[in-house]
């Protein structure tokens, strides 16, 4: 177990380094100069700025140094949790992210709650029902939820609940009432994926010998579901938790833009447009840290859901779950 944890920690460190390095290279390959954009007011459409002032700003942010020196300096500072100052605003990057993070965390937490509750309920209803037309209807809903663009869903919800029925604030709401619509918008595609993968996992687990034997002994379907089927069937859905985490982080950028919410998504959008390298790198590293933490937690939860994983080292069962989850996601 200790060796396994050490390997996972090493993989997490490698992912963090790769994410930081990739973002550094991509940002520095962009043709525009972030200092010039900031000095001209962003977008390069302002009045010309004195070149001496630009050179002074480049020296202040270390952008006049060789690329390898900038990389090593930025990497060393990032290890210490110091991402420097925002080129666009001069604010410390950690402060900028810290101010935006609570709003995004609240949004994603509520969206995840809606997605899990809705996805599990839909999957159980689709699997448990014996009515053919109802089963067909329920199983057709997840692909529809996956295929609808997030921004389109947000605009429809705004039109109905904010402008037509006036039940929720249209833009910029930060309380619970102002968070429900953005959370539902963000939750719909996530919940659809959860439902789709969980339906496949439940149907596969129902065909396992231990479930068939329990039914043959006279146990009710609900009892077998609770005692034998639910936990192993959840493994494929748990396997794609990393993908869902990425969808939540990426979707928050779109949702916060549609609903004009302040958060990490809006901060990311602004930083990318301004080529604010320190802010973008800080957000990328934070996202990568969340991603690897979720995946590590998922790996540690596997043996609790299926005892076969603890007994076999998890290779066969988790590989089967990953194949099933990948097949469902590809079909989506």
Tab-separated table of C-alpha atoms in Angstrom:
chain	number	residue	atom	x	y	z
A	1	UNK	CA	0.000	0.000	0.000
A	2	UNK	CA	2.821	2.395	0.858
A	3	UNK	CA	4.477	1.704	-2.483
A	4	UNK	CA	1.193	2.304	-4.284
A	5	UNK	CA	0.661	5.630	-2.513
A	6	UNK	CA	4.239	6.692	-3.264
A	7	UNK	CA	3.707	5.892	-6.944
A	8	UNK	CA	0.475	7.877	-7.038
A	9	UNK	CA	2.108	10.865	-5.340
A	10	UNK	CA	4.961	10.731	-7.864
A	11	UNK	CA	2.439	10.645	-10.712
A	12	UNK	CA	0.611	13.618	-9.203
A	13	UNK	CA	3.840	15.626	-8.998
A	14	UNK	CA	4.638	14.722	-12.600
A	15	UNK	CA	1.182	15.877	-13.760
A	16	UNK	CA	1.570	19.185	-11.910
A	17	UNK	CA	4.996	19.767	-13.465
A	18	UNK	CA	3.711	18.859	-16.949
A	19	UNK	CA	0.727	21.205	-16.614
A	20	UNK	CA	2.927	24.080	-15.448
A	21	UNK	CA	5.502	23.497	-18.190
A	22	UNK	CA	2.913	23.166	-20.960
A	23	UNK	CA	1.134	26.359	-19.932
A	24	UNK	CA	4.463	28.210	-19.716
A	25	UNK	CA	5.492	27.149	-23.226
A	26	UNK	CA	2.096	27.864	-24.815
A	27	UNK	CA	1.808	31.308	-23.253
A	28	UNK	CA	5.300	32.341	-24.294
A	29	UNK	CA	4.712	31.152	-27.863
A	30	UNK	CA	1.893	33.682	-28.274
A	31	UNK	CA	2.961	36.559	-30.541
A	32	UNK	CA	1.675	39.491	-28.458
A	33	UNK	CA	3.555	40.983	-25.511
A	34	UNK	CA	1.542	40.896	-22.252
A	35	UNK	CA	3.311	43.987	-20.925
A	36	UNK	CA	2.414	45.947	-24.062
A	37	UNK	CA	-1.194	44.764	-23.823
A	38	UNK	CA	-1.382	45.852	-20.184
A	39	UNK	CA	0.263	49.212	-20.907
A	40	UNK	CA	-2.112	49.883	-23.811
A	41	UNK	CA	-5.170	49.014	-21.743
A	42	UNK	CA	-5.628	45.422	-23.006
A	43	UNK	CA	-6.398	44.293	-26.515
A	44	UNK	CA	-3.734	46.513	-28.084
A	45	UNK	CA	-6.272	49.152	-29.141
A	46	UNK	CA	-5.117	51.985	-26.878
A	47	UNK	CA	-2.729	54.823	-27.507
A	48	UNK	CA	0.963	54.038	-28.095
A	49	UNK	CA	3.073	53.737	-24.949
A	50	UNK	CA	6.619	54.913	-24.463
A	51	UNK	CA	8.981	52.033	-25.262
A	52	UNK	CA	11.190	52.954	-22.321
A	53	UNK	CA	8.233	52.446	-19.982
A	54	UNK	CA	7.505	49.069	-21.572
A	55	UNK	CA	11.148	48.032	-21.173
A	56	UNK	CA	11.003	49.048	-17.516
A	57	UNK	CA	7.887	46.936	-16.963
A	58	UNK	CA	9.478	43.968	-18.735
A	59	UNK	CA	12.496	44.232	-16.441
A	60	UNK	CA	10.220	44.474	-13.381
A	61	UNK	CA	8.411	41.239	-14.294
A	62	UNK	CA	11.588	39.488	-15.462
A	63	UNK	CA	10.385	39.208	-19.059
A	64	UNK	CA	13.675	40.563	-20.400
A	65	UNK	CA	15.594	37.513	-19.160
A	66	UNK	CA	16.351	34.387	-21.231
A	67	UNK	CA	13.423	31.989	-21.516
A	68	UNK	CA	15.119	29.191	-19.570
A	69	UNK	CA	15.877	31.579	-16.697
A	70	UNK	CA	12.272	32.794	-16.632
A	71	UNK	CA	11.082	29.182	-16.546
A	72	UNK	CA	13.348	28.100	-13.697
A	73	UNK	CA	12.512	31.209	-11.686
A	74	UNK	CA	8.766	30.743	-12.205
A	75	UNK	CA	8.977	27.027	-11.371
A	76	UNK	CA	10.925	27.658	-8.179
A	77	UNK	CA	8.491	30.352	-7.085
A	78	UNK	CA	5.507	28.111	-7.899
A	79	UNK	CA	6.896	25.345	-5.683
A	80	UNK	CA	6.835	27.864	-2.827
A	81	UNK	CA	3.302	28.936	-3.719
A	82	UNK	CA	4.417	32.314	-5.089
A	83	UNK	CA	3.105	33.111	-8.575
A	84	UNK	CA	4.216	36.715	-8.539
A	85	UNK	CA	2.147	39.723	-9.546
A	86	UNK	CA	-0.543	40.046	-12.175
A	87	UNK	CA	0.858	41.864	-15.202
A	88	UNK	CA	-2.542	43.405	-15.936
A	89	UNK	CA	-3.417	44.667	-12.440
A	90	UNK	CA	-0.261	44.425	-10.326
A	91	UNK	CA	-2.185	42.420	-7.717
A	92	UNK	CA	-0.543	39.326	-6.210
A	93	UNK	CA	-1.764	36.282	-8.126
A	94	UNK	CA	-2.569	34.326	-4.968
A	95	UNK	CA	-4.780	37.199	-3.769
A	96	UNK	CA	-6.583	37.419	-7.129
A	97	UNK	CA	-7.281	33.679	-7.164
A	98	UNK	CA	-8.188	33.670	-3.472
A	99	UNK	CA	-10.800	36.383	-4.019
A	100	UNK	CA	-12.358	34.581	-6.987
A	101	UNK	CA	-12.167	31.021	-5.632
A	102	UNK	CA	-14.981	31.016	-3.013
A	103	UNK	CA	-17.628	31.986	-5.581
A	104	UNK	CA	-16.511	29.272	-8.013
A	105	UNK	CA	-16.236	26.643	-5.270
A	106	UNK	CA	-19.790	27.387	-4.150
A	107	UNK	CA	-21.036	27.183	-7.726
A	108	UNK	CA	-19.257	23.909	-8.530
A	109	UNK	CA	-20.228	22.309	-5.195
A	110	UNK	CA	-23.917	23.049	-5.770
A	111	UNK	CA	-23.641	21.927	-9.401
A	112	UNK	CA	-21.982	18.672	-8.336
A	113	UNK	CA	-24.739	18.065	-5.775
A	114	UNK	CA	-27.415	18.582	-8.438
A	115	UNK	CA	-25.523	16.439	-10.958
A	116	UNK	CA	-24.984	13.482	-8.621
A	117	UNK	CA	-28.533	13.557	-7.245
A	118	UNK	CA	-30.125	13.887	-10.671
A	119	UNK	CA	-27.811	11.419	-12.392
A	120	UNK	CA	-28.217	8.713	-9.746
A	121	UNK	CA	-31.997	9.161	-9.593
A	122	UNK	CA	-32.324	8.968	-13.374
A	123	UNK	CA	-30.068	5.909	-13.607
A	124	UNK	CA	-31.945	4.043	-10.872
A	125	UNK	CA	-35.310	4.883	-12.424
A	126	UNK	CA	-34.173	3.812	-15.896
A	127	UNK	CA	-32.725	0.541	-14.595
A	128	UNK	CA	-35.459	-0.371	-12.111
A	129	UNK	CA	-38.546	0.349	-14.219
A	130	UNK	CA	-40.224	-2.553	-16.021
A	131	UNK	CA	-42.283	-0.339	-18.391
A	132	UNK	CA	-40.583	-0.563	-21.820
A	133	UNK	CA	-41.575	2.865	-23.167
A	134	UNK	CA	-40.632	4.588	-19.906
A	135	UNK	CA	-37.265	2.821	-19.839
A	136	UNK	CA	-36.616	3.935	-23.431
A	137	UNK	CA	-37.558	7.514	-22.566
A	138	UNK	CA	-35.372	7.650	-19.457
A	139	UNK	CA	-32.321	6.105	-21.143
A	140	UNK	CA	-32.617	8.598	-24.022
A	141	UNK	CA	-32.376	11.629	-21.732
A	142	UNK	CA	-28.640	11.405	-20.816
A	143	UNK	CA	-27.370	11.568	-24.440
A	144	UNK	CA	-29.600	14.604	-24.955
A	145	UNK	CA	-28.167	16.292	-21.862
A	146	UNK	CA	-24.604	15.631	-23.005
A	147	UNK	CA	-25.204	16.979	-26.516
A	148	UNK	CA	-26.777	20.330	-25.565
A	149	UNK	CA	-24.148	23.138	-25.319
A	150	UNK	CA	-23.764	24.631	-21.849
A	151	UNK	CA	-24.046	28.235	-23.007
A	152	UNK	CA	-27.313	27.440	-24.838
A	153	UNK	CA	-28.773	25.845	-21.716
A	154	UNK	CA	-27.769	28.882	-19.677
A	155	UNK	CA	-29.379	31.300	-22.117
A	156	UNK	CA	-32.630	29.286	-22.165
A	157	UNK	CA	-32.764	29.183	-18.355
A	158	UNK	CA	-32.079	32.922	-18.199
A	159	UNK	CA	-34.863	33.638	-20.667
A	160	UNK	CA	-37.390	31.499	-18.787
A	161	UNK	CA	-36.589	31.935	-15.091
A	162	UNK	CA	-35.074	35.429	-15.062
A	163	UNK	CA	-36.732	37.435	-17.827
A	164	UNK	CA	-40.069	35.649	-18.323
A	165	UNK	CA	-40.998	34.392	-14.847
A	166	UNK	CA	-38.592	36.652	-12.887
A	167	UNK	CA	-37.846	33.937	-10.329
A	168	UNK	CA	-34.067	34.426	-10.230
A	169	UNK	CA	-31.647	37.310	-10.811
A	170	UNK	CA	-30.425	37.525	-14.381
A	171	UNK	CA	-26.780	38.457	-13.931
A	172	UNK	CA	-24.184	38.668	-11.202
A	173	UNK	CA	-26.170	37.031	-8.401
A	174	UNK	CA	-23.892	35.669	-5.650
A	175	UNK	CA	-26.371	34.384	-3.054
A	176	UNK	CA	-28.071	30.999	-3.101
A	177	UNK	CA	-30.920	32.390	-5.206
A	178	UNK	CA	-28.456	33.744	-7.746
A	179	UNK	CA	-26.422	30.523	-7.812
A	180	UNK	CA	-29.196	28.018	-8.556
A	181	UNK	CA	-29.539	28.757	-12.292
A	182	UNK	CA	-25.771	28.721	-12.991
A	183	UNK	CA	-25.455	25.520	-10.934
A	184	UNK	CA	-28.268	23.816	-12.861
A	185	UNK	CA	-26.676	24.913	-16.142
A	186	UNK	CA	-23.339	23.462	-15.081
A	187	UNK	CA	-24.915	20.314	-13.604
A	188	UNK	CA	-26.979	19.169	-16.593
A	189	UNK	CA	-24.161	17.773	-18.787
A	190	UNK	CA	-22.320	16.396	-15.735
A	191	UNK	CA	-25.437	14.653	-14.436
A	192	UNK	CA	-26.129	13.278	-17.909
A	193	UNK	CA	-22.697	11.648	-18.043
A	194	UNK	CA	-23.124	10.224	-14.534
A	195	UNK	CA	-26.526	8.784	-15.457
A	196	UNK	CA	-25.267	7.307	-18.722
A	197	UNK	CA	-22.253	5.603	-17.149
A	198	UNK	CA	-24.208	4.460	-14.095
A	199	UNK	CA	-26.945	2.894	-16.243
A	200	UNK	CA	-24.285	0.909	-18.106
A	201	UNK	CA	-22.660	-0.107	-14.811
A	202	UNK	CA	-25.955	-1.199	-13.261
A	203	UNK	CA	-26.979	-3.236	-16.289
A	204	UNK	CA	-23.559	-4.909	-16.389
A	205	UNK	CA	-23.616	-5.698	-12.659
A	206	UNK	CA	-27.150	-7.111	-12.785
A	207	UNK	CA	-25.816	-9.746	-15.199
A	208	UNK	CA	-23.098	-10.870	-12.765
A	209	UNK	CA	-23.519	-14.335	-11.173
A	210	UNK	CA	-23.769	-13.026	-7.604
A	211	UNK	CA	-26.765	-10.833	-8.543
A	212	UNK	CA	-28.481	-13.634	-10.462
A	213	UNK	CA	-27.966	-16.075	-7.592
A	214	UNK	CA	-29.445	-13.622	-5.077
A	215	UNK	CA	-32.499	-13.128	-7.282
A	216	UNK	CA	-32.850	-16.894	-7.754
A	217	UNK	CA	-32.932	-17.328	-3.967
A	218	UNK	CA	-36.013	-15.115	-3.817
A	219	UNK	CA	-34.498	-11.786	-2.816
A	220	UNK	CA	-36.284	-8.691	-4.075
A	221	UNK	CA	-34.685	-6.554	-6.785
A	222	UNK	CA	-34.476	-3.587	-4.396
A	223	UNK	CA	-32.702	-5.659	-1.715
A	224	UNK	CA	-30.215	-7.050	-4.260
A	225	UNK	CA	-29.642	-3.546	-5.595
A	226	UNK	CA	-28.800	-2.166	-2.158
A	227	UNK	CA	-26.740	-5.122	-0.918
A	228	UNK	CA	-24.925	-6.410	-3.992
A	229	UNK	CA	-25.329	-4.241	-7.089
A	230	UNK	CA	-25.106	-0.552	-6.175
A	231	UNK	CA	-21.505	-0.343	-4.959
A	232	UNK	CA	-19.731	-2.263	-7.757
A	233	UNK	CA	-21.974	-0.573	-10.337
A	234	UNK	CA	-20.758	2.818	-9.119
A	235	UNK	CA	-17.135	2.061	-10.041
A	236	UNK	CA	-17.428	3.030	-13.746
A	237	UNK	CA	-19.048	6.334	-12.741
A	238	UNK	CA	-16.313	6.879	-10.168
A	239	UNK	CA	-13.680	6.140	-12.801
A	240	UNK	CA	-14.658	9.199	-14.834
A	241	UNK	CA	-14.568	11.510	-11.803
A	242	UNK	CA	-11.412	13.097	-13.186
A	243	UNK	CA	-13.150	13.812	-16.490
A	244	UNK	CA	-16.127	15.286	-14.660
A	245	UNK	CA	-13.802	17.460	-12.579
A	246	UNK	CA	-12.282	18.823	-15.765
A	247	UNK	CA	-15.773	19.453	-17.149
A	248	UNK	CA	-16.729	21.359	-14.012
A	249	UNK	CA	-13.620	23.543	-14.161
A	250	UNK	CA	-13.962	24.207	-17.885
A	251	UNK	CA	-17.721	24.672	-17.684
A	252	UNK	CA	-17.381	27.283	-14.949
A	253	UNK	CA	-15.607	29.557	-17.459
A	254	UNK	CA	-18.617	29.440	-19.805
A	255	UNK	CA	-21.258	29.595	-17.065
A	256	UNK	CA	-19.664	32.527	-15.244
A	257	UNK	CA	-19.413	34.390	-18.544
A	258	UNK	CA	-23.080	33.738	-19.431
A	259	UNK	CA	-24.368	34.732	-15.982
A	260	UNK	CA	-21.798	37.540	-15.454
A	261	UNK	CA	-20.577	35.987	-12.205
A	262	UNK	CA	-17.281	36.867	-10.589
A	263	UNK	CA	-15.143	33.770	-10.099
A	264	UNK	CA	-12.168	31.786	-11.288
A	265	UNK	CA	-13.843	31.234	-14.654
A	266	UNK	CA	-14.183	34.951	-15.327
A	267	UNK	CA	-10.673	35.506	-13.982
A	268	UNK	CA	-9.363	32.869	-16.402
A	269	UNK	CA	-11.149	34.482	-19.332
A	270	UNK	CA	-9.778	37.925	-18.485
A	271	UNK	CA	-6.251	36.633	-17.896
A	272	UNK	CA	-6.155	34.700	-21.179
A	273	UNK	CA	-7.378	37.691	-23.194
A	274	UNK	CA	-4.743	39.895	-21.548
A	275	UNK	CA	-2.079	37.151	-21.767
A	276	UNK	CA	-1.539	37.645	-18.040
A	277	UNK	CA	0.992	34.823	-17.733
A	278	UNK	CA	1.352	34.637	-13.918
A	279	UNK	CA	-2.426	34.509	-13.380
A	280	UNK	CA	-2.971	31.867	-16.071
A	281	UNK	CA	-0.177	29.706	-14.669
A	282	UNK	CA	-1.574	29.984	-11.161
A	283	UNK	CA	-5.035	28.916	-12.335
A	284	UNK	CA	-3.625	26.059	-14.436
A	285	UNK	CA	-1.634	24.729	-11.493
A	286	UNK	CA	-4.641	25.029	-9.167
A	287	UNK	CA	-6.821	23.144	-11.664
A	288	UNK	CA	-4.180	20.431	-12.066
A	289	UNK	CA	-3.891	20.104	-8.277
A	290	UNK	CA	-7.657	19.632	-7.957
A	291	UNK	CA	-7.595	17.115	-10.809
A	292	UNK	CA	-4.846	14.917	-9.330
A	293	UNK	CA	-6.355	15.118	-5.833
A	294	UNK	CA	-9.733	13.900	-7.098
A	295	UNK	CA	-8.147	11.051	-9.041
A	296	UNK	CA	-6.063	9.986	-6.029
A	297	UNK	CA	-9.183	9.974	-3.844
A	298	UNK	CA	-10.992	7.889	-6.472
A	299	UNK	CA	-8.207	5.304	-6.500
A	300	UNK	CA	-8.371	5.007	-2.715
A	301	UNK	CA	-12.164	4.544	-2.809
A	302	UNK	CA	-12.092	1.612	-5.238
A	303	UNK	CA	-11.499	-1.140	-2.603
A	304	UNK	CA	-14.321	0.236	-0.443
A	305	UNK	CA	-16.812	-0.170	-3.289
A	306	UNK	CA	-15.739	-3.598	-4.547
A	307	UNK	CA	-13.835	-6.122	-2.364
A	308	UNK	CA	-12.542	-7.837	-5.532
A	309	UNK	CA	-10.259	-4.857	-6.091
A	310	UNK	CA	-8.551	-5.254	-2.731
A	311	UNK	CA	-8.029	-8.941	-3.359
A	312	UNK	CA	-6.604	-8.661	-6.880
A	313	UNK	CA	-4.698	-5.423	-6.618
A	314	UNK	CA	-7.481	-3.740	-8.567
A	315	UNK	CA	-5.939	-4.294	-11.989
A	316	UNK	CA	-8.602	-6.488	-13.584
A	317	UNK	CA	-11.690	-4.915	-12.066
A	318	UNK	CA	-10.625	-1.292	-12.472
A	319	UNK	CA	-9.497	-1.958	-16.035
A	320	UNK	CA	-12.933	-3.392	-16.782
A	321	UNK	CA	-14.574	-0.343	-15.198
A	322	UNK	CA	-12.363	2.040	-17.147
A	323	UNK	CA	-13.197	0.255	-20.414
A	324	UNK	CA	-16.914	0.458	-19.656
A	325	UNK	CA	-16.747	4.143	-18.734
A	326	UNK	CA	-14.656	4.954	-21.799
A	327	UNK	CA	-17.091	3.091	-24.061
A	328	UNK	CA	-20.050	5.057	-22.699
A	329	UNK	CA	-18.257	8.415	-22.957
A	330	UNK	CA	-17.200	7.691	-26.549
A	331	UNK	CA	-20.782	6.786	-27.483
A	332	UNK	CA	-21.922	10.070	-25.944
